[in-house]
Each structure stands twice: as structure tokens, then as C-alpha cells.
């Protein structure tokens, strides 16, 4: 269970590329990597999930927390590059209706 996180911050735009599995073991690493950026005011965070092979409810919890923190500080969270499986996970839980999710990849982290 390996997870890599590449983060590129340019002014108030944060591009994040996540690679691997997001589960109970790796979710804390993801949360730690993104939480300080999420607390900045008016930030736009683009998270590329195209290389995420698996995510469980712990991973969903990380993104719910990010979403709430970023929105509370006047920013926007975009989850991009979701596989059909990940997209369905967000839709089944109702998060697809309130979060900005997209199958396309946006942002600048390669």
C-alpha cells in the first residue's frame, strides 16, 4: 500500500497529483500533505486522482474534510481524473452532488 503525493503551489492555485491507494493506512499521509494548504484563504485546489487505483471510506473522509475546510476559507476544491469506480463511489455517497468531480484531468502537475 503505497501512496505518492506531488504538490505544486503557485500563488493561490494548488495542483496535486495523487498516485497509489488511499485507504486507512495511507489516508493520514494524504490529509497531512494537504491540510495546511487547505486552510489558506481563497485557495483553488486541483487534485488529480487519475493514478489512484483504490480508495475506501477513509479516503472519502479526507476529501470531505478538505472540501469543508477549503469552502469555509472561501476556496474551491476540484477532484479530477476520477476513474469510473471512484466516480461511482462519490455518487453513491451523495458527494458527487456537492463536490466538483470530473473524469478529465485539470491542473498543472504532471
PDB file of N, CA and C in Angstrom:
ATOM      1  N   UNK A   1       0.839  -1.184   0.000  1.00  0.00           N
ATOM      2  CA  UNK A   1       0.000   0.000   0.000  1.00  0.00           C
ATOM      3  C   UNK A   1       0.880   1.242   0.000  1.00  0.00           C
ATOM      4  N   UNK A   2       1.058   1.766  -1.180  1.00  0.00           N
ATOM      5  CA  UNK A   2       1.945   2.892  -1.356  1.00  0.00           C
ATOM      6  C   UNK A   2       1.164   4.086  -1.893  1.00  0.00           C
ATOM      7  N   UNK A   3       1.556   5.265  -1.467  1.00  0.00           N
ATOM      8  CA  UNK A   3       0.902   6.482  -1.914  1.00  0.00           C
ATOM      9  C   UNK A   3       1.955   7.554  -2.115  1.00  0.00           C
ATOM     10  N   UNK A   4       1.929   8.197  -3.284  1.00  0.00           N
ATOM     11  CA  UNK A   4       2.798   9.346  -3.517  1.00  0.00           C
ATOM     12  C   UNK A   4       1.926  10.557  -3.804  1.00  0.00           C
ATOM     13  N   UNK A   5       2.391  11.703  -3.321  1.00  0.00           N
ATOM     14  CA  UNK A   5       1.648  12.945  -3.463  1.00  0.00           C
ATOM     15  C   UNK A   5       2.612  14.006  -3.975  1.00  0.00           C
ATOM     16  N   UNK A   6       2.339  14.551  -5.148  1.00  0.00           N
ATOM     17  CA  UNK A   6       3.130  15.650  -5.702  1.00  0.00           C
ATOM     18  C   UNK A   6       2.287  16.908  -5.607  1.00  0.00           C
ATOM     19  N   UNK A   7       2.850  17.936  -4.996  1.00  0.00           N
ATOM     20  CA  UNK A   7       2.116  19.172  -4.747  1.00  0.00           C
ATOM     21  C   UNK A   7       2.876  20.337  -5.354  1.00  0.00           C
ATOM     22  N   UNK A   8       2.189  21.160  -6.121  1.00  0.00           N
ATOM     23  CA  UNK A   8       2.778  22.329  -6.750  1.00  0.00           C
ATOM     24  C   UNK A   8       1.882  23.529  -6.449  1.00  0.00           C
ATOM     25  N   UNK A   9       2.412  24.475  -5.692  1.00  0.00           N
ATOM     26  CA  UNK A   9       1.627  25.649  -5.314  1.00  0.00           C
ATOM     27  C   UNK A   9       2.139  26.865  -6.057  1.00  0.00           C
ATOM     28  N   UNK A  10       1.223  27.560  -6.733  1.00  0.00           N
ATOM     29  CA  UNK A  10       1.548  28.775  -7.464  1.00  0.00           C
ATOM     30  C   UNK A  10       0.515  29.823  -7.097  1.00  0.00           C
ATOM     31  N   UNK A  11       0.920  30.765  -6.256  1.00  0.00           N
ATOM     32  CA  UNK A  11       0.024  31.779  -5.717  1.00  0.00           C
ATOM     33  C   UNK A  11      -1.067  31.065  -4.923  1.00  0.00           C
ATOM     34  N   UNK A  12      -2.317  31.184  -5.295  1.00  0.00           N
ATOM     35  CA  UNK A  12      -3.412  30.549  -4.555  1.00  0.00           C
ATOM     36  C   UNK A  12      -3.944  29.306  -5.263  1.00  0.00           C
ATOM     37  N   UNK A  13      -3.229  28.851  -6.298  1.00  0.00           N
ATOM     38  CA  UNK A  13      -3.633  27.652  -7.023  1.00  0.00           C
ATOM     39  C   UNK A  13      -2.699  26.510  -6.644  1.00  0.00           C
ATOM     40  N   UNK A  14      -3.290  25.426  -6.171  1.00  0.00           N
ATOM     41  CA  UNK A  14      -2.510  24.269  -5.726  1.00  0.00           C
ATOM     42  C   UNK A  14      -2.906  23.079  -6.591  1.00  0.00           C
ATOM     43  N   UNK A  15      -1.925  22.547  -7.313  1.00  0.00           N
ATOM     44  CA  UNK A  15      -2.137  21.364  -8.135  1.00  0.00           C
ATOM     45  C   UNK A  15      -1.527  20.170  -7.411  1.00  0.00           C
ATOM     46  N   UNK A  16      -2.326  19.125  -7.264  1.00  0.00           N
ATOM     47  CA  UNK A  16      -1.911  17.939  -6.521  1.00  0.00           C
ATOM     48  C   UNK A  16      -2.106  16.716  -7.407  1.00  0.00           C
ATOM     49  N   UNK A  17      -1.083  15.876  -7.480  1.00  0.00           N
ATOM     50  CA  UNK A  17      -1.192  14.599  -8.202  1.00  0.00           C
ATOM     51  C   UNK A  17      -1.010  13.490  -7.181  1.00  0.00           C
ATOM     52  N   UNK A  18      -2.024  12.625  -7.084  1.00  0.00           N
ATOM     53  CA  UNK A  18      -2.003  11.526  -6.123  1.00  0.00           C
ATOM     54  C   UNK A  18      -1.852  10.226  -6.911  1.00  0.00           C
ATOM     55  N   UNK A  19      -0.955   9.354  -6.434  1.00  0.00           N
ATOM     56  CA  UNK A  19      -0.690   8.098  -7.113  1.00  0.00           C
ATOM     57  C   UNK A  19      -0.679   6.967  -6.090  1.00  0.00           C
ATOM     58  N   UNK A  20      -1.477   5.918  -6.330  1.00  0.00           N
ATOM     59  CA  UNK A  20      -1.479   4.768  -5.439  1.00  0.00           C
ATOM     60  C   UNK A  20      -2.852   4.466  -4.873  1.00  0.00           C
ATOM     61  N   UNK A  21      -2.862   3.958  -3.650  1.00  0.00           N
ATOM     62  CA  UNK A  21      -4.100   3.577  -2.975  1.00  0.00           C
ATOM     63  C   UNK A  21      -4.348   4.488  -1.783  1.00  0.00           C
ATOM     64  N   UNK A  22      -5.610   4.915  -1.624  1.00  0.00           N
ATOM     65  CA  UNK A  22      -5.990   5.745  -0.483  1.00  0.00           C
ATOM     66  C   UNK A  22      -6.872   4.882   0.418  1.00  0.00           C
ATOM     67  N   UNK A  23      -6.313   4.483   1.557  1.00  0.00           N
ATOM     68  CA  UNK A  23      -7.036   3.628   2.490  1.00  0.00           C
ATOM     69  C   UNK A  23      -6.698   4.044   3.921  1.00  0.00           C
ATOM     70  N   UNK A  24      -7.074   3.219   4.873  1.00  0.00           N
ATOM     71  CA  UNK A  24      -6.870   3.557   6.286  1.00  0.00           C
ATOM     72  C   UNK A  24      -5.400   3.782   6.619  1.00  0.00           C
ATOM     73  N   UNK A  25      -4.498   3.143   5.886  1.00  0.00           N
ATOM     74  CA  UNK A  25      -3.068   3.285   6.166  1.00  0.00           C
ATOM     75  C   UNK A  25      -2.464   4.526   5.516  1.00  0.00           C
ATOM     76  N   UNK A  26      -2.946   4.877   4.311  1.00  0.00           N
ATOM     77  CA  UNK A  26      -2.335   5.988   3.569  1.00  0.00           C
ATOM     78  C   UNK A  26      -3.099   7.306   3.688  1.00  0.00           C
ATOM     79  N   UNK A  27      -4.366   7.257   4.075  1.00  0.00           N
ATOM     80  CA  UNK A  27      -5.178   8.481   4.175  1.00  0.00           C
ATOM     81  C   UNK A  27      -4.565   9.526   5.114  1.00  0.00           C
ATOM     82  N   UNK A  28      -4.001   9.143   6.265  1.00  0.00           N
ATOM     83  CA  UNK A  28      -3.392  10.163   7.121  1.00  0.00           C
ATOM     84  C   UNK A  28      -2.243  10.919   6.441  1.00  0.00           C
ATOM     85  N   UNK A  29      -1.481  10.226   5.607  1.00  0.00           N
ATOM     86  CA  UNK A  29      -0.398  10.874   4.855  1.00  0.00           C
ATOM     87  C   UNK A  29      -0.980  11.912   3.892  1.00  0.00           C
ATOM     88  N   UNK A  30      -2.051  11.558   3.210  1.00  0.00           N
ATOM     89  CA  UNK A  30      -2.707  12.479   2.284  1.00  0.00           C
ATOM     90  C   UNK A  30      -3.256  13.688   3.027  1.00  0.00           C
ATOM     91  N   UNK A  31      -3.930  13.437   4.133  1.00  0.00           N
ATOM     92  CA  UNK A  31      -4.501  14.523   4.937  1.00  0.00           C
ATOM     93  C   UNK A  31      -3.407  15.475   5.420  1.00  0.00           C
ATOM     94  N   UNK A  32      -2.318  14.922   5.934  1.00  0.00           N
ATOM     95  CA  UNK A  32      -1.205  15.751   6.424  1.00  0.00           C
ATOM     96  C   UNK A  32      -0.604  16.586   5.307  1.00  0.00           C
ATOM     97  N   UNK A  33      -0.484  16.007   4.104  1.00  0.00           N
ATOM     98  CA  UNK A  33       0.135  16.708   2.982  1.00  0.00           C
ATOM     99  C   UNK A  33      -0.711  17.884   2.492  1.00  0.00           C
ATOM    100  N   UNK A  34      -2.026  17.786   2.632  1.00  0.00           N
ATOM    101  CA  UNK A  34      -2.909  18.794   2.039  1.00  0.00           C
ATOM    102  C   UNK A  34      -3.567  19.744   3.031  1.00  0.00           C
ATOM    103  N   UNK A  35      -3.606  19.393   4.294  1.00  0.00           N
ATOM    104  CA  UNK A  35      -4.402  20.167   5.244  1.00  0.00           C
ATOM    105  C   UNK A  35      -3.903  21.600   5.445  1.00  0.00           C
ATOM    106  N   UNK A  36      -2.605  21.826   5.489  1.00  0.00           N
ATOM    107  CA  UNK A  36      -2.130  23.205   5.711  1.00  0.00           C
ATOM    108  C   UNK A  36      -2.464  24.097   4.517  1.00  0.00           C
ATOM    109  N   UNK A  37      -2.368  23.572   3.297  1.00  0.00           N
ATOM    110  CA  UNK A  37      -2.734  24.346   2.113  1.00  0.00           C
ATOM    111  C   UNK A  37      -4.230  24.634   2.081  1.00  0.00           C
ATOM    112  N   UNK A  38      -5.028  23.683   2.564  1.00  0.00           N
ATOM    113  CA  UNK A  38      -6.482  23.836   2.555  1.00  0.00           C
ATOM    114  C   UNK A  38      -6.943  24.959   3.479  1.00  0.00           C
ATOM    115  N   UNK A  39      -6.134  25.285   4.467  1.00  0.00           N
ATOM    116  CA  UNK A  39      -6.515  26.305   5.437  1.00  0.00           C
ATOM    117  C   UNK A  39      -6.221  27.724   4.963  1.00  0.00           C
ATOM    118  N   UNK A  40      -5.536  27.868   3.828  1.00  0.00           N
ATOM    119  CA  UNK A  40      -5.280  29.201   3.277  1.00  0.00           C
ATOM    120  C   UNK A  40      -6.577  29.777   2.721  1.00  0.00           C
ATOM    121  N   UNK A  41      -6.675  31.100   2.736  1.00  0.00           N
ATOM    122  CA  UNK A  41      -7.884  31.744   2.223  1.00  0.00           C
ATOM    123  C   UNK A  41      -7.892  31.782   0.700  1.00  0.00           C
ATOM    124  N   UNK A  42      -9.089  31.578   0.130  1.00  0.00           N
ATOM    125  CA  UNK A  42      -9.352  31.696  -1.305  1.00  0.00           C
ATOM    126  C   UNK A  42      -8.467  30.810  -2.182  1.00  0.00           C
ATOM    127  N   UNK A  43      -8.106  29.659  -1.681  1.00  0.00           N
ATOM    128  CA  UNK A  43      -7.262  28.749  -2.443  1.00  0.00           C
ATOM    129  C   UNK A  43      -8.103  27.943  -3.439  1.00  0.00           C
ATOM    130  N   UNK A  44      -7.509  27.616  -4.573  1.00  0.00           N
ATOM    131  CA  UNK A  44      -8.124  26.702  -5.534  1.00  0.00           C
ATOM    132  C   UNK A  44      -7.227  25.475  -5.580  1.00  0.00           C
ATOM    133  N   UNK A  45      -7.781  24.322  -5.166  1.00  0.00           N
ATOM    134  CA  UNK A  45      -7.010  23.088  -5.139  1.00  0.00           C
ATOM    135  C   UNK A  45      -7.543  22.134  -6.203  1.00  0.00           C
ATOM    136  N   UNK A  46      -6.660  21.775  -7.143  1.00  0.00           N
ATOM    137  CA  UNK A  46      -6.964  20.808  -8.188  1.00  0.00           C
ATOM    138  C   UNK A  46      -6.267  19.504  -7.844  1.00  0.00           C
ATOM    139  N   UNK A  47      -7.044  18.464  -7.567  1.00  0.00           N
ATOM    140  CA  UNK A  47      -6.477  17.177  -7.188  1.00  0.00           C
ATOM    141  C   UNK A  47      -6.688  16.185  -8.324  1.00  0.00           C
ATOM    142  N   UNK A  48      -5.578  15.705  -8.886  1.00  0.00           N
ATOM    143  CA  UNK A  48      -5.605  14.723  -9.972  1.00  0.00           C
ATOM    144  C   UNK A  48      -5.575  13.327  -9.357  1.00  0.00           C
ATOM    145  N   UNK A  49      -6.676  12.599  -9.515  1.00  0.00           N
ATOM    146  CA  UNK A  49      -6.803  11.250  -8.963  1.00  0.00           C
ATOM    147  C   UNK A  49      -6.709  10.173 -10.046  1.00  0.00           C
ATOM    148  N   UNK A  50      -6.203  10.528 -11.225  1.00  0.00           N
ATOM    149  CA  UNK A  50      -6.179   9.575 -12.339  1.00  0.00           C
ATOM    150  C   UNK A  50      -5.278   8.373 -12.085  1.00  0.00           C
ATOM    151  N   UNK A  51      -4.330   8.497 -11.168  1.00  0.00           N
ATOM    152  CA  UNK A  51      -3.422   7.385 -10.868  1.00  0.00           C
ATOM    153  C   UNK A  51      -3.764   6.696  -9.543  1.00  0.00           C
ATOM    154  N   UNK A  52      -4.953   6.965  -9.010  1.00  0.00           N
ATOM    155  CA  UNK A  52      -5.397   6.306  -7.777  1.00  0.00           C
ATOM    156  C   UNK A  52      -6.113   5.022  -8.169  1.00  0.00           C
ATOM    157  N   UNK A  53      -5.574   3.897  -7.715  1.00  0.00           N
ATOM    158  CA  UNK A  53      -6.125   2.596  -8.100  1.00  0.00           C
ATOM    159  C   UNK A  53      -7.213   2.107  -7.148  1.00  0.00           C
ATOM    160  N   UNK A  54      -7.248   2.667  -5.930  1.00  0.00           N
ATOM    161  CA  UNK A  54      -8.222   2.212  -4.933  1.00  0.00           C
ATOM    162  C   UNK A  54      -8.430   3.310  -3.900  1.00  0.00           C
ATOM    163  N   UNK A  55      -9.678   3.455  -3.445  1.00  0.00           N
ATOM    164  CA  UNK A  55      -9.970   4.373  -2.352  1.00  0.00           C
ATOM    165  C   UNK A  55     -11.122   3.807  -1.541  1.00  0.00           C
ATOM    166  N   UNK A  56     -10.972   3.848  -0.206  1.00  0.00           N
ATOM    167  CA  UNK A  56     -12.052   3.381   0.664  1.00  0.00           C
ATOM    168  C   UNK A  56     -12.696   4.577   1.366  1.00  0.00           C
ATOM    169  N   UNK A  57     -13.541   4.292   2.338  1.00  0.00           N
ATOM    170  CA  UNK A  57     -14.273   5.354   3.030  1.00  0.00           C
ATOM    171  C   UNK A  57     -13.344   6.301   3.794  1.00  0.00           C
ATOM    172  N   UNK A  58     -12.181   5.826   4.191  1.00  0.00           N
ATOM    173  CA  UNK A  58     -11.223   6.704   4.872  1.00  0.00           C
ATOM    174  C   UNK A  58     -10.757   7.795   3.920  1.00  0.00           C
ATOM    175  N   UNK A  59     -10.521   7.426   2.673  1.00  0.00           N
ATOM    176  CA  UNK A  59     -10.144   8.401   1.653  1.00  0.00           C
ATOM    177  C   UNK A  59     -11.254   9.400   1.393  1.00  0.00           C
ATOM    178  N   UNK A  60     -12.484   8.904   1.331  1.00  0.00           N
ATOM    179  CA  UNK A  60     -13.631   9.811   1.167  1.00  0.00           C
ATOM    180  C   UNK A  60     -13.665  10.820   2.308  1.00  0.00           C
ATOM    181  N   UNK A  61     -13.397  10.344   3.519  1.00  0.00           N
ATOM    182  CA  UNK A  61     -13.392  11.232   4.681  1.00  0.00           C
ATOM    183  C   UNK A  61     -12.355  12.332   4.564  1.00  0.00           C
ATOM    184  N   UNK A  62     -11.196  12.010   4.012  1.00  0.00           N
ATOM    185  CA  UNK A  62     -10.153  13.031   3.813  1.00  0.00           C
ATOM    186  C   UNK A  62     -10.669  14.113   2.869  1.00  0.00           C
ATOM    187  N   UNK A  63     -11.306  13.704   1.771  1.00  0.00           N
ATOM    188  CA  UNK A  63     -11.793  14.690   0.801  1.00  0.00           C
ATOM    189  C   UNK A  63     -12.981  15.486   1.322  1.00  0.00           C
ATOM    190  N   UNK A  64     -13.824  14.884   2.142  1.00  0.00           N
ATOM    191  CA  UNK A  64     -14.919  15.629   2.771  1.00  0.00           C
ATOM    192  C   UNK A  64     -14.334  16.705   3.692  1.00  0.00           C
ATOM    193  N   UNK A  65     -13.344  16.342   4.491  1.00  0.00           N
ATOM    194  CA  UNK A  65     -12.692  17.311   5.377  1.00  0.00           C
ATOM    195  C   UNK A  65     -12.022  18.434   4.602  1.00  0.00           C
ATOM    196  N   UNK A  66     -11.325  18.083   3.515  1.00  0.00           N
ATOM    197  CA  UNK A  66     -10.691  19.100   2.667  1.00  0.00           C
ATOM    198  C   UNK A  66     -11.730  20.041   2.085  1.00  0.00           C
ATOM    199  N   UNK A  67     -12.807  19.449   1.560  1.00  0.00           N
ATOM    200  CA  UNK A  67     -13.887  20.221   0.962  1.00  0.00           C
ATOM    201  C   UNK A  67     -14.450  21.242   1.957  1.00  0.00           C
ATOM    202  N   UNK A  68     -14.734  20.779   3.162  1.00  0.00           N
ATOM    203  CA  UNK A  68     -15.293  21.669   4.184  1.00  0.00           C
ATOM    204  C   UNK A  68     -14.317  22.778   4.565  1.00  0.00           C
ATOM    205  N   UNK A  69     -13.057  22.432   4.759  1.00  0.00           N
ATOM    206  CA  UNK A  69     -12.052  23.421   5.153  1.00  0.00           C
ATOM    207  C   UNK A  69     -11.840  24.460   4.059  1.00  0.00           C
ATOM    208  N   UNK A  70     -11.684  23.995   2.829  1.00  0.00           N
ATOM    209  CA  UNK A  70     -11.449  24.910   1.709  1.00  0.00           C
ATOM    210  C   UNK A  70     -12.650  25.827   1.510  1.00  0.00           C
ATOM    211  N   UNK A  71     -13.863  25.271   1.539  1.00  0.00           N
ATOM    212  CA  UNK A  71     -15.069  26.102   1.370  1.00  0.00           C
ATOM    213  C   UNK A  71     -15.209  27.117   2.499  1.00  0.00           C
ATOM    214  N   UNK A  72     -14.898  26.707   3.723  1.00  0.00           N
ATOM    215  CA  UNK A  72     -15.007  27.624   4.867  1.00  0.00           C
ATOM    216  C   UNK A  72     -14.051  28.805   4.734  1.00  0.00           C
ATOM    217  N   UNK A  73     -12.972  28.625   3.971  1.00  0.00           N
ATOM    218  CA  UNK A  73     -11.992  29.690   3.778  1.00  0.00           C
ATOM    219  C   UNK A  73     -12.136  30.377   2.423  1.00  0.00           C
ATOM    220  N   UNK A  74     -13.285  30.200   1.771  1.00  0.00           N
ATOM    221  CA  UNK A  74     -13.583  30.905   0.525  1.00  0.00           C
ATOM    222  C   UNK A  74     -12.927  30.328  -0.713  1.00  0.00           C
ATOM    223  N   UNK A  75     -12.467  29.090  -0.641  1.00  0.00           N
ATOM    224  CA  UNK A  75     -11.786  28.485  -1.781  1.00  0.00           C
ATOM    225  C   UNK A  75     -12.629  27.457  -2.509  1.00  0.00           C
ATOM    226  N   UNK A  76     -11.989  26.756  -3.443  1.00  0.00           N
ATOM    227  CA  UNK A  76     -12.657  25.734  -4.249  1.00  0.00           C
ATOM    228  C   UNK A  76     -11.782  24.488  -4.311  1.00  0.00           C
ATOM    229  N   UNK A  77     -12.413  23.315  -4.248  1.00  0.00           N
ATOM    230  CA  UNK A  77     -11.737  22.035  -4.397  1.00  0.00           C
ATOM    231  C   UNK A  77     -12.274  21.350  -5.642  1.00  0.00           C
ATOM    232  N   UNK A  78     -11.356  20.928  -6.516  1.00  0.00           N
ATOM    233  CA  UNK A  78     -11.723  20.205  -7.727  1.00  0.00           C
ATOM    234  C   UNK A  78     -11.034  18.849  -7.716  1.00  0.00           C
ATOM    235  N   UNK A  79     -11.809  17.782  -7.840  1.00  0.00           N
ATOM    236  CA  UNK A  79     -11.270  16.436  -7.931  1.00  0.00           C
ATOM    237  C   UNK A  79     -11.372  15.999  -9.385  1.00  0.00           C
ATOM    238  N   UNK A  80     -10.222  15.731  -9.996  1.00  0.00           N
ATOM    239  CA  UNK A  80     -10.160  15.461 -11.428  1.00  0.00           C
ATOM    240  C   UNK A  80      -9.570  14.090 -11.713  1.00  0.00           C
ATOM    241  N   UNK A  81      -9.875  13.585 -12.900  1.00  0.00           N
ATOM    242  CA  UNK A  81      -9.296  12.330 -13.352  1.00  0.00           C
ATOM    243  C   UNK A  81      -9.828  11.100 -12.642  1.00  0.00           C
ATOM    244  N   UNK A  82     -11.046  11.168 -12.133  1.00  0.00           N
ATOM    245  CA  UNK A  82     -11.612  10.026 -11.418  1.00  0.00           C
ATOM    246  C   UNK A  82     -11.942   8.894 -12.381  1.00  0.00           C
ATOM    247  N   UNK A  83     -11.553   7.692 -12.008  1.00  0.00           N
ATOM    248  CA  UNK A  83     -11.956   6.510 -12.770  1.00  0.00           C
ATOM    249  C   UNK A  83     -13.464   6.331 -12.564  1.00  0.00           C
ATOM    250  N   UNK A  84     -14.062   5.483 -13.383  1.00  0.00           N
ATOM    251  CA  UNK A  84     -15.499   5.221 -13.226  1.00  0.00           C
ATOM    252  C   UNK A  84     -15.798   4.673 -11.833  1.00  0.00           C
ATOM    253  N   UNK A  85     -14.905   3.837 -11.315  1.00  0.00           N
ATOM    254  CA  UNK A  85     -15.099   3.261  -9.981  1.00  0.00           C
ATOM    255  C   UNK A  85     -15.082   4.343  -8.906  1.00  0.00           C
ATOM    256  N   UNK A  86     -14.104   5.255  -8.970  1.00  0.00           N
ATOM    257  CA  UNK A  86     -14.040   6.330  -7.974  1.00  0.00           C
ATOM    258  C   UNK A  86     -15.218   7.285  -8.123  1.00  0.00           C
ATOM    259  N   UNK A  87     -15.562   7.596  -9.357  1.00  0.00           N
ATOM    260  CA  UNK A  87     -16.693   8.494  -9.598  1.00  0.00           C
ATOM    261  C   UNK A  87     -17.966   7.900  -9.001  1.00  0.00           C
ATOM    262  N   UNK A  88     -18.164   6.593  -9.203  1.00  0.00           N
ATOM    263  CA  UNK A  88     -19.339   5.920  -8.664  1.00  0.00           C
ATOM    264  C   UNK A  88     -19.348   5.960  -7.135  1.00  0.00           C
ATOM    265  N   UNK A  89     -18.171   5.826  -6.524  1.00  0.00           N
ATOM    266  CA  UNK A  89     -18.060   5.898  -5.067  1.00  0.00           C
ATOM    267  C   UNK A  89     -18.553   7.255  -4.547  1.00  0.00           C
ATOM    268  N   UNK A  90     -18.160   8.333  -5.218  1.00  0.00           N
ATOM    269  CA  UNK A  90     -18.616   9.662  -4.815  1.00  0.00           C
ATOM    270  C   UNK A  90     -20.115   9.837  -5.085  1.00  0.00           C
ATOM    271  N   UNK A  91     -20.605   9.278  -6.169  1.00  0.00           N
ATOM    272  CA  UNK A  91     -22.023   9.408  -6.500  1.00  0.00           C
ATOM    273  C   UNK A  91     -22.903   8.621  -5.540  1.00  0.00           C
ATOM    274  N   UNK A  92     -22.507   7.399  -5.207  1.00  0.00           N
ATOM    275  CA  UNK A  92     -23.291   6.555  -4.297  1.00  0.00           C
ATOM    276  C   UNK A  92     -23.447   7.218  -2.930  1.00  0.00           C
ATOM    277  N   UNK A  93     -22.412   7.881  -2.472  1.00  0.00           N
ATOM    278  CA  UNK A  93     -22.438   8.523  -1.157  1.00  0.00           C
ATOM    279  C   UNK A  93     -23.116   9.890  -1.182  1.00  0.00           C
ATOM    280  N   UNK A  94     -23.483  10.370  -2.375  1.00  0.00           N
ATOM    281  CA  UNK A  94     -24.115  11.681  -2.493  1.00  0.00           C
ATOM    282  C   UNK A  94     -23.120  12.821  -2.592  1.00  0.00           C
ATOM    283  N   UNK A  95     -21.841  12.517  -2.461  1.00  0.00           N
ATOM    284  CA  UNK A  95     -20.820  13.567  -2.521  1.00  0.00           C
ATOM    285  C   UNK A  95     -20.654  14.128  -3.928  1.00  0.00           C
ATOM    286  N   UNK A  96     -20.996  13.334  -4.923  1.00  0.00           N
ATOM    287  CA  UNK A  96     -20.910  13.796  -6.305  1.00  0.00           C
ATOM    288  C   UNK A  96     -21.818  14.973  -6.588  1.00  0.00           C
ATOM    289  N   UNK A  97     -22.874  15.127  -5.787  1.00  0.00           N
ATOM    290  CA  UNK A  97     -23.811  16.234  -5.984  1.00  0.00           C
ATOM    291  C   UNK A  97     -23.318  17.540  -5.368  1.00  0.00           C
ATOM    292  N   UNK A  98     -22.414  17.455  -4.394  1.00  0.00           N
ATOM    293  CA  UNK A  98     -21.974  18.686  -3.722  1.00  0.00           C
ATOM    294  C   UNK A  98     -20.512  19.045  -3.998  1.00  0.00           C
ATOM    295  N   UNK A  99     -19.737  18.069  -4.456  1.00  0.00           N
ATOM    296  CA  UNK A  99     -18.323  18.318  -4.733  1.00  0.00           C
ATOM    297  C   UNK A  99     -18.095  18.437  -6.236  1.00  0.00           C
ATOM    298  N   UNK A 100     -17.045  19.149  -6.615  1.00  0.00           N
ATOM    299  CA  UNK A 100     -16.684  19.310  -8.018  1.00  0.00           C
ATOM    300  C   UNK A 100     -15.815  18.129  -8.444  1.00  0.00           C
ATOM    301  N   UNK A 101     -16.447  17.136  -9.098  1.00  0.00           N
ATOM    302  CA  UNK A 101     -15.685  15.978  -9.559  1.00  0.00           C
ATOM    303  C   UNK A 101     -15.772  15.893 -11.073  1.00  0.00           C
ATOM    304  N   UNK A 102     -14.705  15.370 -11.679  1.00  0.00           N
ATOM    305  CA  UNK A 102     -14.613  15.347 -13.118  1.00  0.00           C
ATOM    306  C   UNK A 102     -13.731  14.180 -13.540  1.00  0.00           C
ATOM    307  N   UNK A 103     -14.093  13.521 -14.626  1.00  0.00           N
ATOM    308  CA  UNK A 103     -13.268  12.428 -15.143  1.00  0.00           C
ATOM    309  C   UNK A 103     -12.040  12.951 -15.886  1.00  0.00           C
ATOM    310  N   UNK A 104     -12.118  14.189 -16.337  1.00  0.00           N
ATOM    311  CA  UNK A 104     -10.989  14.805 -17.042  1.00  0.00           C
ATOM    312  C   UNK A 104      -9.942  15.273 -16.047  1.00  0.00           C
ATOM    313  N   UNK A 105      -8.702  15.364 -16.500  1.00  0.00           N
ATOM    314  CA  UNK A 105      -7.619  15.849 -15.661  1.00  0.00           C
ATOM    315  C   UNK A 105      -7.392  17.326 -15.951  1.00  0.00           C
ATOM    316  N   UNK A 106      -7.367  18.120 -14.884  1.00  0.00           N
ATOM    317  CA  UNK A 106      -7.080  19.556 -15.000  1.00  0.00           C
ATOM    318  C   UNK A 106      -5.974  19.882 -14.019  1.00  0.00           C
ATOM    319  N   UNK A 107      -5.325  20.979 -14.223  1.00  0.00           N
ATOM    320  CA  UNK A 107      -4.257  21.366 -13.307  1.00  0.00           C
ATOM    321  C   UNK A 107      -2.902  21.231 -13.971  1.00  0.00           C
ATOM    322  N   UNK A 108      -1.841  21.550 -13.228  1.00  0.00           N
ATOM    323  CA  UNK A 108      -0.528  21.626 -13.820  1.00  0.00           C
ATOM    324  C   UNK A 108       0.489  20.628 -13.343  1.00  0.00           C
ATOM    325  N   UNK A 109       0.124  19.688 -12.486  1.00  0.00           N
ATOM    326  CA  UNK A 109       1.109  18.726 -12.004  1.00  0.00           C
ATOM    327  C   UNK A 109       1.174  17.566 -12.986  1.00  0.00           C
ATOM    328  N   UNK A 110       2.312  17.283 -13.493  1.00  0.00           N
ATOM    329  CA  UNK A 110       2.498  16.187 -14.450  1.00  0.00           C
ATOM    330  C   UNK A 110       3.167  15.022 -13.773  1.00  0.00           C
TER     331      UNK A 110
END
